[in-house]
Short mmCIF file of N, CA and C in Angstrom, two decimals:
data_model
loop_
_atom_site.label_atom_id
_atom_site.label_comp_id
_atom_site.label_asym_id
_atom_site.label_seq_id
_atom_site.Cartn_x
_atom_site.Cartn_y
_atom_site.Cartn_z
N UNK A 1 -10.30 30.93 -46.05
CA UNK A 1 -9.13 30.71 -47.02
C UNK A 1 -8.63 31.87 -47.72
N UNK A 2 -7.77 32.68 -47.17
CA UNK A 2 -7.29 33.64 -47.87
C UNK A 2 -5.89 33.21 -48.33
N UNK A 3 -5.75 32.99 -49.67
CA UNK A 3 -4.51 32.69 -50.26
C UNK A 3 -3.82 33.89 -50.73
N UNK A 4 -2.46 33.98 -50.42
CA UNK A 4 -1.86 35.09 -51.05
C UNK A 4 -0.68 34.59 -51.92
N UNK A 5 -0.58 35.15 -53.01
CA UNK A 5 0.56 34.79 -53.96
C UNK A 5 1.61 36.02 -54.04
N UNK A 6 2.78 35.56 -54.06
CA UNK A 6 3.81 36.52 -54.15
C UNK A 6 4.47 36.33 -55.58
N UNK A 7 4.99 37.39 -56.14
CA UNK A 7 5.68 37.32 -57.57
C UNK A 7 7.07 37.60 -57.16
N UNK A 8 8.09 36.87 -57.80
CA UNK A 8 9.45 37.17 -57.60
C UNK A 8 9.63 38.40 -58.48
N UNK A 9 10.45 39.32 -57.97
CA UNK A 9 10.67 40.57 -58.73
C UNK A 9 12.01 40.29 -59.63
N UNK A 10 12.88 39.59 -59.10
CA UNK A 10 14.13 39.44 -59.82
C UNK A 10 14.33 37.79 -60.18
N UNK A 11 15.00 37.48 -61.14
CA UNK A 11 15.26 36.05 -61.53
C UNK A 11 16.29 35.59 -60.55
N UNK A 12 16.31 34.35 -60.05
CA UNK A 12 17.39 33.80 -59.32
C UNK A 12 18.08 32.71 -60.13
N UNK A 13 17.79 32.48 -61.25
CA UNK A 13 18.37 31.43 -62.02
C UNK A 13 19.85 31.67 -62.34
N UNK A 14 20.32 32.81 -62.77
CA UNK A 14 21.71 32.92 -63.12
C UNK A 14 22.55 33.79 -62.23
N UNK A 15 22.06 33.75 -60.98
CA UNK A 15 22.87 34.64 -59.95
C UNK A 15 23.76 33.75 -59.15
N UNK A 16 25.08 33.98 -59.15
CA UNK A 16 25.85 33.13 -58.30
C UNK A 16 26.06 33.71 -56.87
N UNK A 17 26.13 33.00 -55.87
CA UNK A 17 26.34 33.42 -54.69
C UNK A 17 27.71 33.07 -54.18
N UNK A 18 28.48 34.05 -53.66
CA UNK A 18 29.79 33.77 -53.24
C UNK A 18 29.97 34.12 -51.84
N UNK A 19 30.61 33.19 -51.09
CA UNK A 19 31.03 33.32 -49.64
C UNK A 19 32.18 34.11 -49.49
N UNK A 20 32.34 35.28 -48.89
CA UNK A 20 33.50 35.99 -48.56
C UNK A 20 33.79 35.77 -47.26
N UNK A 21 35.21 35.84 -46.96
CA UNK A 21 35.74 35.62 -45.57
C UNK A 21 35.22 34.46 -44.85
N UNK A 22 35.02 33.28 -45.58
CA UNK A 22 34.63 32.24 -44.75
C UNK A 22 35.83 31.01 -44.96
N UNK A 23 36.02 30.43 -44.04
CA UNK A 23 36.81 29.17 -44.10
C UNK A 23 36.18 28.02 -43.98
N UNK A 24 36.43 27.03 -45.09
CA UNK A 24 35.75 25.80 -44.92
C UNK A 24 36.84 24.79 -44.28
N UNK A 25 36.57 24.32 -43.22
CA UNK A 25 37.34 23.38 -42.55
C UNK A 25 37.11 21.93 -43.06
N UNK A 26 38.18 21.20 -43.36
CA UNK A 26 38.08 19.88 -43.59
C UNK A 26 37.40 19.17 -42.55
N UNK A 27 36.86 17.91 -42.89
CA UNK A 27 36.24 17.12 -41.77
C UNK A 27 37.02 15.79 -41.69
N UNK A 28 37.47 15.28 -40.66
CA UNK A 28 38.07 14.12 -40.46
C UNK A 28 37.04 12.93 -40.08
N UNK A 29 36.95 11.96 -40.93
CA UNK A 29 36.03 11.03 -40.44
C UNK A 29 36.10 10.36 -39.03
N UNK A 30 35.06 10.05 -38.32
CA UNK A 30 35.34 9.60 -37.00
C UNK A 30 35.92 8.32 -36.99
N UNK A 31 35.78 7.49 -38.08
CA UNK A 31 36.47 6.29 -38.11
C UNK A 31 37.93 6.30 -38.15
N UNK A 32 38.46 7.46 -38.67
CA UNK A 32 39.80 7.60 -38.79
C UNK A 32 40.57 7.98 -37.53
N UNK A 33 39.62 8.69 -36.60
CA UNK A 33 40.14 9.07 -35.36
C UNK A 33 40.12 7.91 -34.27
N UNK A 34 39.09 7.05 -34.60
CA UNK A 34 38.92 5.84 -33.63
C UNK A 34 40.17 4.89 -34.03
N UNK A 35 40.47 4.84 -35.49
CA UNK A 35 41.54 3.94 -35.89
C UNK A 35 42.92 4.47 -35.25
N UNK A 36 43.04 5.73 -35.27
CA UNK A 36 44.31 6.24 -34.66
C UNK A 36 44.48 5.96 -33.18
N UNK A 37 43.28 6.17 -32.39
CA UNK A 37 43.17 5.87 -31.06
C UNK A 37 43.47 4.61 -30.71
N UNK A 38 42.91 3.68 -31.44
CA UNK A 38 43.04 2.23 -31.29
C UNK A 38 44.54 1.80 -31.44
N UNK A 39 45.13 2.39 -32.49
CA UNK A 39 46.65 2.07 -32.65
C UNK A 39 47.32 2.67 -31.53
N UNK A 40 47.17 3.88 -31.10
CA UNK A 40 47.66 4.51 -30.04
C UNK A 40 47.74 3.65 -28.78
N UNK A 41 46.48 3.18 -28.48
CA UNK A 41 46.22 2.25 -27.26
C UNK A 41 46.99 0.90 -27.40
N UNK A 42 46.96 0.46 -28.54
CA UNK A 42 47.60 -0.92 -28.96
C UNK A 42 49.22 -0.71 -28.78
N UNK A 43 49.66 0.38 -29.08
CA UNK A 43 50.96 0.79 -29.05
C UNK A 43 51.51 0.82 -27.57
N UNK A 44 50.65 1.62 -26.69
CA UNK A 44 51.04 1.82 -25.28
C UNK A 44 50.84 0.53 -24.50
N UNK A 45 49.80 -0.35 -24.86
CA UNK A 45 49.75 -1.76 -24.23
C UNK A 45 50.82 -2.65 -24.55
N UNK A 46 51.27 -2.53 -25.71
CA UNK A 46 52.43 -3.41 -26.20
C UNK A 46 53.73 -2.97 -25.43
N UNK A 47 53.80 -1.55 -25.19
CA UNK A 47 55.00 -1.01 -24.61
C UNK A 47 54.93 -1.42 -23.15
N UNK A 48 53.66 -1.48 -22.52
CA UNK A 48 53.50 -1.89 -21.19
C UNK A 48 53.92 -3.27 -20.86
N UNK A 49 53.48 -4.19 -21.90
CA UNK A 49 53.78 -5.66 -21.83
C UNK A 49 55.28 -5.98 -22.02
N UNK A 50 55.75 -5.33 -23.13
CA UNK A 50 57.06 -5.88 -23.54
C UNK A 50 58.36 -4.84 -23.21
N UNK A 51 57.93 -3.66 -23.10
CA UNK A 51 58.95 -2.65 -22.65
C UNK A 51 59.44 -2.00 -23.99
N UNK A 52 60.13 -0.72 -23.60
CA UNK A 52 60.45 0.03 -24.84
C UNK A 52 61.62 -0.75 -25.71
N UNK A 53 62.39 -1.64 -25.19
CA UNK A 53 63.49 -2.22 -25.89
C UNK A 53 62.84 -3.12 -26.89
N UNK A 54 61.59 -3.54 -26.86
CA UNK A 54 61.06 -4.48 -27.82
C UNK A 54 60.07 -3.65 -28.72
N UNK A 55 60.08 -2.44 -28.76
CA UNK A 55 59.05 -1.70 -29.45
C UNK A 55 58.98 -1.95 -30.90
N UNK A 56 60.28 -2.16 -31.43
CA UNK A 56 60.32 -2.48 -32.89
C UNK A 56 59.51 -3.60 -33.18
N UNK A 57 59.24 -4.60 -32.35
CA UNK A 57 58.57 -5.72 -32.78
C UNK A 57 57.24 -5.36 -32.89
N UNK A 58 56.73 -4.35 -32.16
CA UNK A 58 55.25 -3.89 -32.40
C UNK A 58 55.01 -3.58 -33.75
N UNK A 59 55.83 -2.91 -34.49
CA UNK A 59 55.55 -2.46 -35.96
C UNK A 59 55.54 -3.80 -36.85
N UNK A 60 56.36 -4.75 -36.46
CA UNK A 60 56.25 -5.81 -37.45
C UNK A 60 55.10 -6.95 -37.16
N UNK A 61 54.75 -6.84 -35.92
CA UNK A 61 53.76 -7.95 -35.53
C UNK A 61 52.28 -7.48 -35.69
N UNK A 62 51.95 -6.02 -35.45
CA UNK A 62 50.72 -5.56 -35.40
C UNK A 62 50.26 -4.63 -36.52
N UNK A 63 51.00 -3.90 -37.20
CA UNK A 63 50.64 -3.03 -38.30
C UNK A 63 51.68 -3.15 -39.50
N UNK A 64 51.47 -4.33 -40.26
CA UNK A 64 52.17 -4.50 -41.43
C UNK A 64 51.91 -3.52 -42.60
N UNK A 65 50.68 -2.84 -42.54
CA UNK A 65 50.24 -2.15 -43.69
C UNK A 65 50.72 -0.51 -43.64
N UNK A 66 51.34 -0.11 -42.41
CA UNK A 66 51.89 1.18 -42.22
C UNK A 66 53.35 1.13 -41.98
N UNK A 67 53.97 2.07 -42.38
CA UNK A 67 55.48 2.17 -42.07
C UNK A 67 55.65 2.58 -40.57
N UNK A 68 56.72 2.10 -39.98
CA UNK A 68 57.06 2.40 -38.58
C UNK A 68 57.24 3.89 -38.34
N UNK A 69 57.71 4.62 -39.37
CA UNK A 69 57.80 6.09 -39.19
C UNK A 69 56.40 6.73 -39.03
N UNK A 70 55.55 6.41 -39.91
CA UNK A 70 54.10 6.89 -39.94
C UNK A 70 53.51 6.61 -38.51
N UNK A 71 53.52 5.34 -38.14
CA UNK A 71 53.00 4.83 -36.89
C UNK A 71 53.64 5.77 -35.71
N UNK A 72 54.86 5.86 -35.75
CA UNK A 72 55.47 6.67 -34.60
C UNK A 72 55.00 8.25 -34.62
N UNK A 73 54.85 8.67 -35.87
CA UNK A 73 54.44 10.21 -35.97
C UNK A 73 52.90 10.16 -35.44
N UNK A 74 52.13 9.17 -35.86
CA UNK A 74 50.56 9.21 -35.35
C UNK A 74 50.66 9.04 -33.91
N UNK A 75 51.41 8.24 -33.33
CA UNK A 75 51.34 7.95 -31.87
C UNK A 75 51.71 9.17 -31.24
N UNK A 76 52.83 9.94 -31.72
CA UNK A 76 53.41 11.06 -31.11
C UNK A 76 52.40 12.36 -31.13
N UNK A 77 51.61 12.43 -32.35
CA UNK A 77 50.59 13.42 -32.40
C UNK A 77 49.51 13.21 -31.45
N UNK A 78 49.06 11.95 -31.27
CA UNK A 78 47.87 11.57 -30.46
C UNK A 78 48.51 11.88 -29.02
N UNK A 79 49.67 11.55 -28.81
CA UNK A 79 50.13 11.70 -27.26
C UNK A 79 50.23 13.30 -26.91
N UNK A 80 50.62 14.06 -28.02
CA UNK A 80 50.65 15.47 -27.65
C UNK A 80 49.19 16.14 -27.53
N UNK A 81 48.45 15.65 -28.33
CA UNK A 81 46.90 16.13 -28.11
C UNK A 81 46.36 15.71 -26.80
N UNK A 82 46.61 14.44 -26.50
CA UNK A 82 45.91 14.00 -25.32
C UNK A 82 46.67 14.67 -23.94
N UNK A 83 47.95 15.09 -24.20
CA UNK A 83 48.65 15.76 -23.04
C UNK A 83 47.99 17.09 -22.77
N UNK A 84 47.48 17.70 -23.93
CA UNK A 84 46.68 18.96 -23.66
C UNK A 84 45.45 18.69 -22.81
N UNK A 85 44.66 17.54 -23.18
CA UNK A 85 43.45 17.34 -22.37
C UNK A 85 43.92 16.88 -20.98
N UNK A 86 44.94 16.20 -20.73
CA UNK A 86 45.39 15.83 -19.50
C UNK A 86 45.83 17.07 -18.56
N UNK A 87 46.40 17.92 -19.15
CA UNK A 87 46.94 19.09 -18.38
C UNK A 87 45.86 20.32 -18.42
N UNK A 88 44.75 20.21 -19.06
CA UNK A 88 43.76 21.24 -19.10
C UNK A 88 43.34 21.54 -17.54
N UNK A 89 42.97 22.78 -17.50
CA UNK A 89 42.39 23.13 -16.22
C UNK A 89 40.90 22.82 -15.97
N UNK A 90 40.29 22.60 -17.09
CA UNK A 90 38.85 22.11 -16.99
C UNK A 90 38.81 20.63 -16.47
N UNK A 91 37.99 20.29 -15.46
CA UNK A 91 37.79 19.03 -14.89
C UNK A 91 37.09 18.08 -16.00
N UNK A 92 36.26 18.69 -16.72
CA UNK A 92 35.47 18.06 -17.86
C UNK A 92 36.47 17.40 -18.82
N UNK A 93 37.54 18.15 -19.22
CA UNK A 93 38.59 17.81 -20.27
C UNK A 93 39.44 16.78 -19.53
N UNK A 94 39.85 16.95 -18.24
CA UNK A 94 40.67 15.85 -17.62
C UNK A 94 39.90 14.53 -17.60
N UNK A 95 38.60 14.50 -17.29
CA UNK A 95 37.64 13.41 -17.31
C UNK A 95 37.83 12.75 -18.73
N UNK A 96 37.73 13.58 -19.68
CA UNK A 96 37.76 12.99 -21.28
C UNK A 96 39.12 12.33 -21.46
N UNK A 97 40.15 12.89 -20.74
CA UNK A 97 41.44 12.08 -20.93
C UNK A 97 41.42 10.95 -20.38
N UNK A 98 40.82 10.79 -19.08
CA UNK A 98 40.89 9.49 -18.34
C UNK A 98 40.21 8.56 -18.93
N UNK A 99 38.98 8.94 -19.56
CA UNK A 99 38.06 8.05 -20.29
C UNK A 99 38.70 7.47 -21.56
N UNK A 100 39.25 8.35 -22.39
CA UNK A 100 39.96 7.97 -23.64
C UNK A 100 41.09 6.92 -23.28
N UNK A 101 41.88 7.18 -22.16
CA UNK A 101 42.99 6.48 -21.85
C UNK A 101 42.56 5.24 -21.29
N UNK A 102 41.55 5.00 -20.49
CA UNK A 102 40.89 3.74 -20.02
C UNK A 102 40.27 2.83 -21.21
N UNK A 103 39.66 3.59 -22.15
CA UNK A 103 38.80 2.87 -23.07
C UNK A 103 40.01 2.41 -24.17
N UNK A 104 40.77 3.09 -24.63
CA UNK A 104 41.69 2.60 -25.64
C UNK A 104 43.12 2.16 -25.13
N UNK A 105 43.67 2.69 -24.20
CA UNK A 105 44.88 2.20 -23.77
C UNK A 105 44.65 1.22 -22.63
N UNK A 106 43.88 1.32 -21.74
CA UNK A 106 43.62 0.48 -20.62
C UNK A 106 44.25 0.98 -19.39
N UNK A 107 43.88 0.20 -18.27
CA UNK A 107 44.68 0.67 -17.05
C UNK A 107 45.69 -0.27 -16.72
N UNK A 108 46.75 0.11 -16.19
CA UNK A 108 47.96 -0.71 -15.97
C UNK A 108 47.64 -1.57 -14.55
N UNK A 109 47.84 -2.83 -14.59
CA UNK A 109 47.61 -3.67 -13.49
C UNK A 109 49.07 -4.44 -12.96
N UNK A 110 49.16 -4.57 -11.82
CA UNK A 110 50.30 -5.56 -11.39
C UNK A 110 49.90 -6.43 -10.35
N UNK A 111 50.03 -7.73 -10.68
CA UNK A 111 49.54 -8.71 -10.04
C UNK A 111 50.62 -9.84 -9.84
N UNK A 112 50.97 -10.23 -8.72
CA UNK A 112 52.06 -11.22 -8.39
C UNK A 112 53.21 -11.14 -9.23
N UNK A 113 53.72 -9.94 -9.40
CA UNK A 113 54.93 -9.79 -10.25
C UNK A 113 54.70 -9.62 -11.73
N UNK A 114 53.54 -9.67 -12.16
CA UNK A 114 53.26 -9.53 -13.57
C UNK A 114 52.55 -8.31 -13.81
N UNK A 115 52.87 -7.57 -14.76
CA UNK A 115 52.13 -6.15 -15.07
C UNK A 115 51.69 -6.21 -16.57
N UNK A 116 50.39 -5.59 -16.90
CA UNK A 116 49.85 -5.66 -18.09
C UNK A 116 48.95 -4.48 -18.08
N UNK A 117 48.43 -4.21 -19.23
CA UNK A 117 47.41 -3.28 -19.31
C UNK A 117 46.02 -3.99 -19.70
N UNK A 118 44.87 -3.42 -19.14
CA UNK A 118 43.61 -4.18 -19.49
C UNK A 118 42.66 -3.02 -19.97
N UNK A 119 42.07 -3.23 -21.09
CA UNK A 119 41.03 -2.32 -21.65
C UNK A 119 39.80 -2.47 -20.75
N UNK A 120 39.19 -1.17 -20.66
CA UNK A 120 37.85 -1.23 -19.81
C UNK A 120 36.78 -0.95 -20.81
N UNK A 121 35.63 -1.46 -20.60
CA UNK A 121 34.40 -1.12 -21.20
C UNK A 121 33.76 0.30 -20.65
N UNK A 122 32.84 0.71 -21.40
CA UNK A 122 32.13 1.97 -21.02
C UNK A 122 31.54 1.81 -19.62
N UNK A 123 30.85 0.75 -19.37
CA UNK A 123 30.28 0.45 -18.18
C UNK A 123 31.36 0.43 -16.96
N UNK A 124 32.43 -0.27 -17.13
CA UNK A 124 33.41 -0.34 -16.20
C UNK A 124 34.14 1.09 -15.95
N UNK A 125 34.20 1.93 -16.94
CA UNK A 125 34.75 3.25 -16.82
C UNK A 125 33.87 4.08 -16.03
N UNK A 126 32.44 4.01 -16.14
CA UNK A 126 31.47 4.54 -15.61
C UNK A 126 31.53 4.30 -14.17
N UNK A 127 31.59 3.02 -13.80
CA UNK A 127 31.66 2.55 -12.38
C UNK A 127 32.98 3.01 -11.73
N UNK A 128 34.12 3.14 -12.37
CA UNK A 128 35.30 3.57 -11.90
C UNK A 128 35.33 4.97 -11.67
N UNK A 129 34.77 5.74 -12.39
CA UNK A 129 34.73 7.22 -12.36
C UNK A 129 33.45 7.86 -11.59
N UNK A 130 32.52 6.78 -11.31
CA UNK A 130 31.40 7.20 -10.52
C UNK A 130 30.46 8.20 -11.35
N UNK A 131 30.37 7.83 -12.59
CA UNK A 131 29.58 8.80 -13.67
C UNK A 131 28.61 7.82 -14.34
N UNK A 132 27.45 8.48 -14.73
CA UNK A 132 26.43 7.72 -15.55
C UNK A 132 27.19 7.29 -16.91
N UNK A 133 26.69 6.26 -17.41
CA UNK A 133 27.15 5.64 -18.66
C UNK A 133 26.98 6.55 -19.79
N UNK A 134 25.84 7.18 -19.90
CA UNK A 134 25.67 8.33 -20.94
C UNK A 134 26.64 9.40 -20.83
N UNK A 135 27.08 9.85 -19.55
CA UNK A 135 28.09 10.94 -19.65
C UNK A 135 29.41 10.37 -19.96
N UNK A 136 29.73 9.22 -19.65
CA UNK A 136 31.03 8.68 -20.13
C UNK A 136 31.13 8.67 -21.66
N UNK A 137 29.91 8.22 -22.31
CA UNK A 137 29.91 7.94 -23.82
C UNK A 137 30.08 9.48 -24.41
N UNK A 138 29.26 10.43 -23.83
CA UNK A 138 29.30 11.78 -24.31
C UNK A 138 30.73 12.40 -24.17
N UNK A 139 31.50 12.12 -23.13
CA UNK A 139 32.83 12.69 -22.82
C UNK A 139 33.80 12.00 -23.92
N UNK A 140 33.60 10.68 -23.99
CA UNK A 140 34.44 10.00 -25.02
C UNK A 140 34.35 10.57 -26.47
N UNK A 141 33.04 10.83 -26.92
CA UNK A 141 32.76 11.41 -28.21
C UNK A 141 33.25 12.87 -28.16
N UNK A 142 33.15 13.71 -27.11
CA UNK A 142 33.73 14.91 -27.05
C UNK A 142 35.29 14.96 -27.23
N UNK A 143 35.85 14.08 -26.54
CA UNK A 143 37.48 13.89 -26.61
C UNK A 143 37.82 13.55 -28.05
N UNK A 144 37.02 12.63 -28.77
CA UNK A 144 37.34 12.18 -30.14
C UNK A 144 37.12 13.40 -31.17
N UNK A 145 36.25 14.30 -30.80
CA UNK A 145 35.87 15.41 -31.66
C UNK A 145 37.13 16.50 -31.32
N UNK A 146 37.40 16.61 -30.13
CA UNK A 146 38.72 17.50 -29.79
C UNK A 146 39.97 17.03 -30.52
N UNK A 147 40.20 15.76 -30.57
CA UNK A 147 41.32 15.28 -31.24
C UNK A 147 41.20 15.56 -32.72
N UNK A 148 40.02 15.42 -33.24
CA UNK A 148 39.79 15.58 -34.76
C UNK A 148 40.06 17.15 -34.97
N UNK A 149 39.59 17.97 -34.17
CA UNK A 149 39.80 19.43 -34.46
C UNK A 149 41.19 19.78 -34.23
N UNK A 150 41.95 19.24 -33.25
CA UNK A 150 43.40 19.47 -33.13
C UNK A 150 44.13 19.07 -34.37
N UNK A 151 43.81 17.89 -34.85
CA UNK A 151 44.54 17.49 -36.06
C UNK A 151 44.27 18.27 -37.14
N UNK A 152 43.07 18.69 -37.36
CA UNK A 152 42.81 19.77 -38.42
C UNK A 152 43.47 20.90 -38.22
N UNK A 153 43.51 21.49 -37.16
CA UNK A 153 44.28 22.80 -36.90
C UNK A 153 45.63 22.55 -37.09
N UNK A 154 46.41 21.59 -36.75
CA UNK A 154 47.74 21.21 -36.99
C UNK A 154 47.97 21.07 -38.58
N UNK A 155 47.15 20.38 -39.18
CA UNK A 155 47.35 20.31 -40.63
C UNK A 155 47.21 21.65 -41.37
N UNK A 156 46.26 22.32 -40.88
CA UNK A 156 46.08 23.81 -41.53
C UNK A 156 47.25 24.62 -41.20
N UNK A 157 47.72 24.66 -39.96
CA UNK A 157 48.86 25.44 -39.61
C UNK A 157 50.22 25.07 -40.43
N UNK A 158 50.33 23.81 -40.56
CA UNK A 158 51.54 23.22 -41.29
C UNK A 158 51.36 23.55 -42.61
N UNK A 159 50.21 23.47 -43.36
CA UNK A 159 50.03 23.69 -44.69
C UNK A 159 50.25 25.14 -45.12
N UNK A 160 49.97 26.11 -44.13
CA UNK A 160 50.01 27.49 -44.29
C UNK A 160 51.57 28.07 -44.24
N UNK A 161 52.19 27.56 -43.29
CA UNK A 161 53.45 27.99 -42.98
C UNK A 161 54.68 27.34 -43.44
N UNK A 162 54.41 25.96 -43.94
CA UNK A 162 55.50 25.17 -44.50
C UNK A 162 55.36 25.07 -45.95
N UNK A 163 56.03 25.76 -46.67
CA UNK A 163 55.70 25.75 -48.17
C UNK A 163 57.09 25.83 -48.79
#
């Protein structure tokens, strides 16, 4: 039982530590990203079901707590970010896009002259893409994180250059 004791040679009570050259990135809650994706999916399912000519009805029927301008901007932002995933050279990111699209937007179906979008579950997406369910869940989370980081980068870019 050899115990060693060390004595502090300087006091640490009144010393402040500063972080130089560090950037603190804001964090967007995952619930907010999911809310945006749910709204994006509902918007595109409504467009599939009713067409672009009736898209103004979407704003009055489904989202009364937000203005149509904000909803349109949010949908456009999500569309632009997901287009990056879709057009990526990485097959992993392309799978992330397909998973996000199938989970939130759904797949377009046409049967007997009727067309609509049907949302798929994680299990159905896994069977459709021939991937394990855990891989589909991980890719979905990675895509949501990618969307959050893209939104943060967009906000930081606009706040720096638009003043």
